[in-house]
Each structure stands twice: as structure tokens, then as C-alpha cells.
CSV table of C-alpha atoms and ligand atoms in Angstrom, one decimal:
chain,number,residue,atom,x,y,z
A,44,MET,CA,119.0,150.7,113.2
A,45,LYS,CA,121.6,153.7,112.8
A,46,ILE,CA,120.1,155.7,110.0
A,47,LEU,CA,121.7,158.6,108.3
A,48,VAL,CA,119.0,161.2,107.6
A,49,ILE,CA,119.8,163.6,104.8
A,50,ASN,CA,117.9,166.9,103.8
A,51,ALA,CA,119.7,168.2,100.7
A,52,GLY,CA,118.8,171.7,99.5
A,53,SER,CA,120.6,173.5,96.4
A,54,SER,CA,123.3,175.1,98.4
A,55,SER,CA,123.0,173.4,101.8
A,56,LEU,CA,122.6,169.9,103.2
A,57,LYS,CA,121.4,168.9,106.8
A,58,TYR,CA,122.1,165.6,108.3
A,59,GLN,CA,121.5,163.5,111.3
A,60,LEU,CA,122.6,160.2,112.4
A,61,MET,CA,120.0,158.6,114.7
A,62,ASP,CA,118.6,155.5,116.3
A,63,SER,CA,115.3,154.8,114.3
A,64,VAL,CA,113.9,153.1,117.5
A,65,THR,CA,114.9,155.2,120.4
A,66,GLY,CA,115.2,158.5,118.5
A,67,GLU,CA,118.6,159.1,119.9
A,68,VAL,CA,120.6,161.7,118.0
A,69,PHE,CA,124.3,160.6,117.8
A,70,SER,CA,125.3,163.6,115.6
A,71,LYS,CA,123.7,166.3,113.5
A,72,GLY,CA,125.0,169.0,111.2
A,73,LEU,CA,124.8,171.2,108.3
A,74,CYS,CA,126.9,171.7,105.1
A,75,GLU,CA,126.4,175.2,103.7
A,76,ARG,CA,127.6,177.2,100.7
A,77,ILE,CA,127.8,174.2,98.5
A,78,GLY,CA,128.8,175.4,95.1
A,79,ILE,CA,130.4,178.6,96.5
A,80,ASP,CA,133.1,177.6,98.9
A,81,GLY,CA,131.9,175.2,101.7
A,82,ARG,CA,131.5,174.9,105.5
A,83,ILE,CA,130.6,172.0,107.7
A,84,THR,CA,129.1,172.5,111.2
A,85,HIS,CA,129.0,169.2,113.1
A,86,ARG,CA,127.3,168.8,116.4
A,87,VAL,CA,127.7,165.8,118.9
A,88,PRO,CA,125.5,166.2,122.1
A,89,GLY,CA,127.8,167.0,125.1
A,90,ARG,CA,130.6,168.2,122.8
A,91,ASP,CA,131.6,171.5,121.5
A,92,ASN,CA,130.5,172.1,117.8
A,93,TRP,CA,133.0,171.5,115.2
A,94,VAL,CA,133.1,173.9,112.4
A,95,SER,CA,135.4,173.4,109.4
A,96,ASP,CA,135.7,175.2,106.1
A,97,ILE,CA,136.0,172.6,103.4
A,98,PRO,CA,135.7,173.2,99.7
A,99,MET,CA,132.4,171.8,98.5
A,100,PRO,CA,132.1,172.5,94.7
A,101,THR,CA,129.3,169.9,94.5
A,102,HIS,CA,127.1,167.7,96.9
A,103,ASN,CA,129.6,165.0,96.5
A,104,GLU,CA,132.3,166.9,98.5
A,105,ALA,CA,129.5,167.6,100.9
A,106,ILE,CA,128.5,164.1,101.6
A,107,SER,CA,132.2,163.3,101.7
A,108,ALA,CA,132.6,165.9,104.6
A,109,VAL,CA,129.8,164.3,106.3
A,110,ILE,CA,131.2,160.8,106.1
A,111,GLU,CA,134.6,162.1,107.4
A,112,ALA,CA,132.9,164.1,110.3
A,113,LEU,CA,131.0,161.1,111.3
A,114,THR,CA,133.9,158.8,111.3
A,115,ASP,CA,136.6,161.2,112.5
A,116,ALA,CA,138.7,160.0,115.4
A,117,GLU,CA,138.2,163.1,117.6
A,118,HIS,CA,134.9,164.4,116.2
A,119,GLY,CA,133.1,161.4,115.0
A,120,VAL,CA,130.6,159.0,116.6
A,121,VAL,CA,131.2,155.8,114.5
A,122,LYS,CA,134.3,154.0,113.5
A,123,THR,CA,133.6,153.4,109.9
A,124,VAL,CA,130.4,153.9,107.6
A,125,ASP,CA,129.9,150.3,108.1
A,126,GLU,CA,128.1,151.2,111.3
A,127,ILE,CA,125.4,153.2,109.3
A,128,ASP,CA,122.6,150.9,108.5
A,129,ALA,CA,120.9,152.8,105.8
A,130,ILE,CA,120.2,156.2,104.6
A,131,GLY,CA,116.9,158.1,104.4
A,132,HIS,CA,116.3,161.2,102.2
A,133,ARG,CA,113.8,164.0,102.5
A,134,VAL,CA,112.2,164.6,99.1
A,135,LEU,CA,109.9,167.4,98.5
A,136,HIS,CA,107.5,166.3,95.7
A,137,GLY,CA,106.3,162.9,95.0
A,138,GLY,CA,103.5,164.0,92.7
A,139,MET,CA,100.9,161.3,92.2
A,140,ALA,CA,103.5,158.6,92.0
A,141,PHE,CA,104.2,158.2,95.8
A,142,THR,CA,101.7,157.5,98.5
A,143,ASP,CA,104.4,156.3,100.8
A,144,SER,CA,108.2,156.3,101.3
A,145,CYS,CA,110.2,154.2,98.8
A,146,ILE,CA,113.3,152.2,98.6
A,147,ILE,CA,115.6,154.3,96.1
A,148,ASP,CA,116.3,152.3,92.9
A,149,ASP,CA,116.4,153.3,89.2
A,150,ALA,CA,112.4,153.5,88.9
A,151,CYS,CA,112.2,155.6,92.3
A,152,ILE,CA,114.8,157.9,90.9
A,153,ALA,CA,113.1,158.2,87.4
A,154,ALA,CA,109.7,159.0,89.1
A,155,ILE,CA,111.5,161.7,91.3
A,156,GLU,CA,112.9,163.2,88.2
A,157,LYS,CA,109.6,163.3,86.6
A,158,CYS,CA,108.1,165.3,89.4
A,159,ILE,CA,110.8,168.0,88.8
A,160,PRO,CA,108.4,170.2,87.1
A,161,LEU,CA,106.2,170.2,90.2
A,162,GLY,CA,109.0,170.8,92.5
A,163,PRO,CA,111.6,172.7,90.3
A,164,LEU,CA,113.6,174.2,93.3
A,165,HIS,CA,113.8,171.3,95.7
A,166,ASN,CA,113.5,167.9,93.7
A,167,PRO,CA,116.9,168.4,91.6
A,168,ALA,CA,118.6,169.4,95.0
A,169,ASN,CA,117.2,166.2,96.8
A,170,LEU,CA,118.4,164.2,93.7
A,171,MET,CA,121.9,165.6,94.1
A,172,GLY,CA,122.1,164.4,97.7
A,173,ILE,CA,120.7,161.1,96.7
A,174,ARG,CA,123.3,160.5,93.9
A,175,ALA,CA,126.1,161.8,96.0
A,176,CYS,CA,125.3,159.0,98.6
A,177,GLN,CA,125.1,156.4,95.9
A,178,LYS,CA,128.4,157.5,94.6
A,179,LEU,CA,130.1,157.6,97.9
A,180,MET,CA,128.3,154.8,99.8
A,181,PRO,CA,127.3,152.5,97.0
A,182,THR,CA,126.3,149.5,99.1
A,183,LYS,CA,124.0,151.4,101.6
A,184,LYS,CA,120.3,150.9,101.0
A,185,GLN,CA,118.5,154.4,100.6
A,186,VAL,CA,114.9,155.5,101.0
A,187,ALA,CA,113.1,158.6,99.9
A,188,VAL,CA,110.6,160.0,102.2
A,189,PHE,CA,108.2,162.6,100.5
A,190,ASP,CA,106.7,165.7,101.9
A,191,THR,CA,103.6,165.0,99.8
A,192,ALA,CA,102.9,161.3,100.4
A,193,PHE,CA,100.9,161.5,103.6
A,194,HIS,CA,98.5,164.0,101.9
A,195,MET,CA,97.6,161.6,99.1
A,196,THR,CA,94.7,160.1,100.9
A,197,MET,CA,92.7,163.4,100.4
A,198,PRO,CA,89.4,162.8,98.5
A,199,PRO,CA,88.9,164.2,95.0
A,200,GLU,CA,86.8,167.2,96.2
A,201,ALA,CA,89.6,168.4,98.5
A,202,TYR,CA,92.5,168.0,95.9
A,203,ILE,CA,90.8,169.2,92.6
A,204,TYR,CA,91.1,172.7,91.6
A,205,ALA,CA,88.1,174.4,90.0
A,206,ILE,CA,89.8,175.1,86.7
A,207,PRO,CA,89.5,172.9,83.4
A,208,TYR,CA,89.6,169.4,84.4
A,209,GLU,CA,91.9,168.6,81.5
A,210,TYR,CA,94.8,170.2,83.5
A,211,TYR,CA,94.4,167.6,86.2
A,212,GLU,CA,94.2,164.9,83.8
A,213,LYS,CA,97.0,165.9,81.4
A,214,ASN,CA,99.2,167.9,83.7
A,215,ASP,CA,98.7,166.6,87.2
A,216,VAL,CA,97.5,170.0,88.5
A,217,ARG,CA,95.9,169.4,91.7
A,218,ARG,CA,96.4,170.0,95.5
A,219,TYR,CA,99.3,167.9,96.8
A,220,GLY,CA,100.2,169.6,100.1
A,221,PHE,CA,103.6,169.5,102.0
A,222,HIS,CA,105.0,169.2,105.5
A,223,GLY,CA,103.6,165.8,105.3
A,224,THR,CA,106.1,164.1,107.3
A,225,SER,CA,105.6,166.4,110.2
A,226,HIS,CA,101.7,166.3,110.0
A,227,ARG,CA,102.1,162.4,109.9
A,228,TYR,CA,104.3,162.5,112.9
A,229,ILE,CA,102.3,164.9,115.1
A,230,SER,CA,98.9,163.3,114.1
A,231,GLN,CA,100.4,159.7,114.9
A,232,ARG,CA,101.7,161.1,118.3
A,233,CYS,CA,98.2,162.7,119.0
A,234,LEU,CA,96.4,159.5,118.3
A,235,GLU,CA,98.8,157.8,120.8
A,236,LEU,CA,98.0,160.6,123.5
A,237,LEU,CA,94.4,160.1,122.7
A,238,GLY,CA,94.8,156.4,123.1
A,239,ARG,CA,93.5,155.8,119.6
A,240,SER,CA,96.6,154.8,117.7
A,241,GLU,CA,95.2,151.2,117.4
A,242,ASN,CA,91.7,152.2,116.4
A,243,PRO,CA,91.8,155.7,114.8
A,244,GLU,CA,88.5,155.2,113.1
A,245,GLY,CA,86.1,158.1,114.0
A,246,THR,CA,89.0,160.4,115.3
A,247,LYS,CA,89.2,164.1,113.9
A,248,ILE,CA,92.4,166.1,114.3
A,249,VAL,CA,93.5,169.4,113.0
A,250,THR,CA,97.5,169.7,112.9
A,251,CYS,CA,98.9,173.1,112.5
A,252,HIS,CA,102.5,173.2,111.5
A,253,LEU,CA,103.4,176.8,112.1
A,254,GLY,CA,107.0,178.1,111.4
A,255,ASN,CA,108.7,180.0,108.8
A,256,GLY,CA,106.5,177.8,106.3
A,257,SER,CA,103.2,176.9,107.6
A,258,SER,CA,100.5,174.6,106.9
A,259,CYS,CA,97.4,172.9,108.5
A,260,ALA,CA,96.0,169.6,107.7
A,261,ALA,CA,92.6,167.8,108.7
A,262,ILE,CA,93.3,164.2,109.8
A,263,LYS,CA,90.1,162.0,109.9
A,264,ASP,CA,90.5,158.3,110.9
A,265,GLY,CA,94.2,158.9,111.1
A,266,LYS,CA,94.5,159.9,107.4
A,267,CYS,CA,94.9,163.3,105.8
A,268,VAL,CA,91.6,164.6,104.1
A,269,ASP,CA,92.6,168.0,103.5
A,270,THR,CA,95.6,170.5,103.8
A,271,THR,CA,96.2,174.2,103.1
A,272,MET,CA,99.2,174.0,100.7
A,273,GLY,CA,98.5,173.2,97.1
A,274,LEU,CA,100.5,172.1,94.0
A,275,GLY,CA,103.2,174.0,95.5
A,276,PRO,CA,104.2,175.4,98.8
A,277,LEU,CA,103.1,178.8,98.2
A,278,ALA,CA,99.3,178.3,98.9
A,279,GLY,CA,97.3,178.3,102.0
A,280,LEU,CA,98.3,180.3,105.2
A,281,PRO,CA,100.4,183.4,105.0
A,282,MET,CA,104.0,182.5,106.0
A,283,GLY,CA,107.2,184.2,106.9
A,284,THR,CA,107.7,185.4,103.4
A,285,ARG,CA,105.0,183.5,101.2
A,286,CYS,CA,101.8,185.0,100.4
A,287,GLY,CA,99.5,181.9,100.9
A,288,ASP,CA,96.2,182.1,99.3
A,289,ILE,CA,95.5,185.2,97.3
A,290,ASP,CA,93.2,186.2,94.4
A,291,ALA,CA,95.0,185.1,91.1
A,292,THR,CA,93.7,188.5,89.6
A,293,ILE,CA,96.2,190.4,91.9
A,294,ILE,CA,99.0,188.7,89.7
A,295,GLU,CA,97.8,190.2,86.4
A,296,TYR,CA,97.0,193.6,87.9
A,297,LEU,CA,100.4,194.2,89.6
A,298,MET,CA,102.3,192.8,86.4
A,299,GLY,CA,100.3,195.2,84.4
A,300,ILE,CA,101.1,198.2,86.6
A,301,TYR,CA,104.7,197.6,87.3
A,302,GLY,CA,105.8,195.7,84.1
A,303,TYR,CA,107.1,192.7,86.2
A,304,ASP,CA,107.5,189.4,84.3
A,305,ILE,CA,106.3,186.2,86.0
A,306,LYS,CA,109.5,185.5,87.5
A,307,GLU,CA,109.6,188.8,89.3
A,308,MET,CA,106.1,188.6,90.4
A,309,LEU,CA,106.5,185.0,91.9
A,310,ASN,CA,109.7,186.2,93.6
A,311,ILE,CA,107.6,189.0,95.3
A,312,LEU,CA,104.9,186.2,96.4
A,313,ASN,CA,107.5,183.8,97.6
A,314,LYS,CA,110.2,186.0,99.1
A,315,LYS,CA,108.8,189.4,99.9
A,316,SER,CA,105.1,188.6,101.0
A,317,GLY,CA,103.6,186.9,104.0
A,318,VAL,CA,104.2,188.5,107.4
A,319,LEU,CA,107.2,190.2,106.1
A,320,GLY,CA,105.3,191.8,103.3
A,321,ILE,CA,102.6,193.0,105.5
A,322,SER,CA,104.8,194.3,108.3
A,323,GLY,CA,107.7,195.6,106.4
A,324,VAL,CA,109.7,194.6,109.6
A,325,SER,CA,110.7,190.9,109.4
A,326,SER,CA,109.6,187.4,108.4
A,327,ASP,CA,110.7,186.2,111.8
A,328,PHE,CA,107.8,185.9,114.3
A,329,ARG,CA,110.0,186.9,117.3
A,330,ASP,CA,111.0,190.1,115.5
A,331,LEU,CA,107.3,190.7,114.8
A,332,ALA,CA,106.3,190.0,118.3
A,333,ALA,CA,108.9,192.6,119.7
A,334,ALA,CA,107.9,195.3,117.1
A,335,ALA,CA,104.3,194.7,117.9
A,336,TYR,CA,105.0,195.1,121.6
A,337,GLU,CA,106.7,198.4,120.9
A,338,GLY,CA,103.5,199.7,119.0
A,339,ASN,CA,104.3,198.9,115.4
A,340,GLU,CA,100.9,198.7,113.8
A,341,ARG,CA,101.9,196.8,110.8
A,342,ALA,CA,103.6,194.1,112.8
A,343,THR,CA,100.4,193.7,114.8
A,344,LEU,CA,98.4,193.6,111.6
A,345,ALA,CA,100.7,190.9,110.2
A,346,LEU,CA,100.4,188.8,113.4
A,347,ASP,CA,96.6,189.3,113.4
A,348,LYS,CA,96.3,188.3,109.8
A,349,PHE,CA,98.2,185.1,110.6
A,350,ASN,CA,96.2,184.3,113.7
A,351,TYR,CA,93.0,185.0,111.7
A,352,GLU,CA,93.7,182.7,109.0
A,353,VAL,CA,94.9,179.8,111.1
A,354,LYS,CA,91.7,180.2,113.3
A,355,LYS,CA,89.6,180.1,110.2
A,356,VAL,CA,91.2,177.0,108.8
A,357,ILE,CA,90.5,175.1,112.1
A,358,GLY,CA,86.9,176.1,111.6
A,359,GLU,CA,86.8,175.1,108.1
A,360,TYR,CA,88.4,171.6,109.0
A,361,ALA,CA,85.8,171.2,111.8
A,362,ALA,CA,83.1,171.6,109.2
A,363,ALA,CA,84.9,169.4,106.8
A,364,MET,CA,85.2,166.6,109.2
A,365,GLY,CA,82.0,167.1,111.2
A,366,GLY,CA,83.9,167.9,114.3
A,367,VAL,CA,87.2,167.9,116.0
A,368,ASP,CA,88.5,166.0,118.9
A,369,ALA,CA,92.0,167.6,118.9
A,370,ILE,CA,94.0,170.5,117.8
A,371,VAL,CA,97.8,170.1,117.6
A,372,PHE,CA,100.4,173.0,117.2
A,373,THR,CA,103.8,172.3,116.2
A,374,ALA,CA,107.1,173.8,114.6
A,375,GLY,CA,108.9,177.1,115.5
A,376,VAL,CA,105.8,179.4,116.1
A,377,GLY,CA,103.3,176.5,117.0
A,378,GLU,CA,105.7,175.1,119.9
A,379,ASN,CA,107.0,178.4,121.2
A,380,SER,CA,104.5,181.3,121.1
A,381,PRO,CA,101.9,180.8,123.9
A,382,VAL,CA,100.6,184.4,122.7
A,383,LEU,CA,99.8,183.3,119.2
A,384,ARG,CA,98.5,179.9,120.4
A,385,GLU,CA,95.9,181.8,122.7
A,386,LYS,CA,95.0,184.2,120.0
A,387,MET,CA,94.6,181.4,117.3
A,388,THR,CA,92.2,179.4,119.6
A,389,SER,CA,90.2,182.2,121.2
A,390,GLY,CA,86.8,182.7,119.8
A,391,LEU,CA,86.7,178.9,119.3
A,392,GLU,CA,84.8,178.2,122.5
A,393,PHE,CA,81.6,177.9,120.4
A,394,MET,CA,83.0,174.5,119.2
A,395,GLY,CA,84.3,173.4,122.4
A,396,VAL,CA,87.9,174.7,122.6
A,397,GLU,CA,88.8,175.9,126.0
A,398,LEU,CA,92.5,176.8,126.5
A,399,ASP,CA,94.1,176.4,129.9
A,400,LYS,CA,96.0,179.7,130.0
A,401,GLU,CA,98.4,178.8,132.5
A,402,LYS,CA,99.2,175.4,130.9
A,403,ASN,CA,99.7,177.3,127.6
A,404,ALA,CA,101.9,180.0,129.1
A,405,ASN,CA,104.1,177.4,130.8
A,406,CYS,CA,104.3,174.7,128.2
A,407,HIS,CA,107.8,173.3,127.3
A,408,GLY,CA,107.7,170.4,124.9
A,409,GLU,CA,104.9,168.1,124.5
A,410,GLU,CA,101.9,169.0,126.6
A,411,LEU,CA,98.1,169.2,126.7
A,412,ILE,CA,97.4,172.9,126.9
A,413,SER,CA,93.4,172.7,127.0
A,414,THR,CA,91.3,172.5,130.2
A,415,GLU,CA,90.1,169.4,131.6
A,416,ASN,CA,86.4,170.2,130.6
A,417,SER,CA,87.5,171.2,127.0
A,418,LYS,CA,85.6,169.1,124.4
A,419,VAL,CA,88.4,169.6,122.0
A,420,LYS,CA,91.9,168.6,123.4
A,421,VAL,CA,94.6,171.1,122.4
A,422,TYR,CA,98.1,169.9,122.3
A,423,VAL,CA,101.7,171.1,121.6
A,424,ILE,CA,103.6,168.4,120.1
A,425,PRO,CA,107.3,169.1,119.0
A,426,THR,CA,107.7,167.7,115.4
A,427,ASN,CA,110.4,165.2,114.6
A,428,GLU,CA,110.5,164.8,110.8
A,429,GLU,CA,114.0,163.2,111.0
A,430,LEU,CA,112.7,160.6,113.3
A,431,MET,CA,109.8,159.8,110.9
A,432,ILE,CA,112.4,159.6,108.1
A,433,ALA,CA,114.6,157.3,110.0
A,434,MET,CA,111.5,155.0,111.1
A,435,ASP,CA,110.3,154.9,107.5
A,436,THR,CA,113.9,154.0,106.2
A,437,ALA,CA,114.3,151.3,108.9
A,438,ARG,CA,110.8,149.8,108.1
A,439,LEU,CA,111.4,149.7,104.2
A,440,VAL,CA,115.0,148.5,104.6
A,441,GLY,CA,113.7,145.9,107.0
A,442,GLU,CA,111.0,144.6,104.6
A,443,ASN,CA,113.6,144.4,101.8
B,517,AMP,P1,110.6,176.8,112.1
B,517,AMP,O1,110.5,177.2,110.6
B,517,AMP,O2,109.8,175.8,112.4
B,517,AMP,O3,112.1,176.8,112.4
B,517,AMP,O4,110.1,178.1,112.7
B,517,AMP,C1,110.9,179.4,112.5
B,517,AMP,C2,109.9,180.5,113.2
B,517,AMP,O5,109.5,180.3,114.6
B,517,AMP,C3,110.5,181.8,113.1
B,517,AMP,O6,109.7,182.8,112.6
B,517,AMP,C4,110.7,182.2,114.6
B,517,AMP,O7,110.6,183.5,115.0
B,517,AMP,C5,109.7,181.4,115.1
B,517,AMP,N1,109.7,181.2,116.7
B,517,AMP,C6,110.7,180.7,117.3
B,517,AMP,N2,110.6,180.8,118.6
B,517,AMP,C7,109.5,181.6,119.0
B,517,AMP,C8,108.9,182.2,120.0
B,517,AMP,N3,109.4,182.0,121.3
B,517,AMP,N4,108.0,183.0,119.8
B,517,AMP,C9,107.5,183.3,118.7
B,517,AMP,N5,108.1,182.8,117.5
B,517,AMP,C10,109.1,182.0,117.5
């Protein structure tokens, strides 16, 4: 099936038209500055990028620009929208309502709306993308694929917070976790590589999605049993600009000293913390590596902190699952930084992790980077969230 995959943000919208079986990408692109002025960058493999400034006061004009680009006589890849079989949307927060992707109907939209307090920045933007597609392509079936859904198999001891239970019962306060589509894709792919996709019972995998946003997940029997992000995506590992887990006392302490209100405080924890906050150099791991190479001690400290926390989580998840068969690295840092992969796994020899340094250094794309004798297999598996969204969309549309 030809599936249009949409990832709508508040002022930007990414799209891909792809084959849900082969994964072939016919075209992908980005609408930027929605609500400001508007620009579309449209890419077709083997052709020059097409960039056009088009007014986009709302997401409707952005989707309209996507349709025009996809069907354009010169830059397009289909004759008419009739060739698009269905549309899959990335949606951030599915709360407790969604344990799987879902066909978009009134009930699904109402449930996504109900999750807005849990995902206040993303869910409204995701809904704008959905509504624009409904308006402009009313006959197309649409599917919502949630970042949280894969993690809904966590047991209560992993998802409950040690605060009064009534906040869980009355207000849905619990660990949800994010990057679920990515963790699902790479864990399924890992099971295939282990030859266990048909019988995942007994398998134990730690998946590490390390990019600008980062999270790890513990996958037992093919199902998520723990993950580092929480009610929102601020928790867990230190990230590009997000703090990850911190002592909540810090919040009151700093608000008291500097007179910040809670919005200012959260802005610092979301936008000015993480490896950017420690280094003062950049949130980009390539910049940090360059600065560290030139002797910048705080850049080195930021990278050390990141590596240390990832390594600690791998150990925690080994304890939680009673062992590990495979560790998987993915996303910008996980796929591209042999140096960090080596640092994150060094010291784990005691639990049977033995990295093949040469394979690690020369890895491009999907590869096994542990030695033949390593008890724990270490893989790099490039993530493909769009393909997962397209596959879910085709599956659900096919069932309906
Ligand atoms: P993502 O959010 O998955 O797109 O990942 C973005 C992050 O990956 C940025 O911080 C990049 O600096 C980082 N990244 C990309 N390539 C490399 C590389 N070769 N070495 C280290 N970090 C990289």
C-alpha cells in the first residue's frame, strides 16, 4: 500500500509517501514556519530538492502544499491523491487509552483530545495535522500511531510513581514512555536478527534510542517492561537540552533563589539543560565531540555524564530482566558515534558484553558490532519510525 505518513508539529510538518511492504520512499519533505509564513522542501530520490515559499497560515495550507507537491506534474510522484491508499499520523501521547495504533474516527479523536493535558505541546499539533487531512482528503482512511502505545505492557512496579496513589487513580499520573514506535521497530528487527521473531518468549533486549531526545527500553519476550522516559519526555537520560532524571528538590531550591516561576523553571529544564547545560557549548553531539577533542573539559564532562547514565540503565535493565541477550543502538548518536558506543559498553564485560572494536568503528547501517564470543550481542539498527507507522496504517486499514 502507498501510505502518506504525517508527523505534525506546532509550526512544522514532516511527511513521507512510502510503500508499507517494501519500505520504498517515493518522496519525503518538510513544511516549516506554519503560522508564520511557510516553506515546503520536497525531496524525491534521484531528483533535486524542490523548495517553495507558500503561505501557510494554518496546517490546512501545509497539507494542501503537500498534496500539490506530491501530485505536481514536474515534482510529484503520483498523478492524483487517489493513488494514496491511506494516511498514518504520528501522535505523541495516547495516555492509558491506547495500547495499539488506531483507526481515526470521532471516538479516537476525542480520546486524543483527552490526552492533551498529558501532551500539551504535541497532541494539539498532531490533531491539527489530522483535521487538515480530514478536511482536504475526506475519503481517505487515517490511522493514529502513538509514541506511548508500545510501552503500555509495562508492569505496575515499573510504571507507578512513589507518590500518593490517588494521583494515579484520579489523574493518570504514571510512567508512559516515548519513542515507542522506534523501540518497537528496532526490537522487532533485533528479534528477526536473533531468529526469534516467531518465538520471542525468553528473549531480553535493551534498546537505546540515542539522539537529540534519548530513551532506553527493556524488552522482555518481545514486550516492553520498562523505559526511561516518564509521564512526559523530560525524564530519564540526560538529552540534548533536556535534563532527564533530577532530584525534584532542585526545582524549589532554584525557584527560591532566582524567583523563577514554574514556566521559566521548566523552560530551563527542557531547553537549557542536558548536555547543552553541562557543556555550555552545544546540544549537538558532533559539536561536543569536536570541543572535547580540543580539550574543552565541560564538553568532556557532558559526554561522560551521558555515557555513564546510558551504561547505568543497561545494567539496571539487565537486573530487571534477569539478563540481556542483545543491546541495540539507534538514532543520530546511537547509529553514528562509534566512540560513544564504545564508552557506553566498556565496563560491561562482567555481564558478557564484548565489543568488536573494528566492527564498531567501521559500522555503517545495520550491523552486529560485538565479538563472536560475546555473550550479549550488540547491534546497531537504524530506526525507521515512518515505516512502522506505514505498516500499522496498512494493517489497520486492511482489517477494516
Ligand atoms: P536525532 O535526534 O536522532 O536526529 O539525532 C541527532 C543527534 O545525533 C545530534 O546531536 C547529532 O549531533 C548526533 N549525531 C549525528 N551524527 C553523529 C556522529 N557522527 N557522531 C556523533 N553524533 C552524531
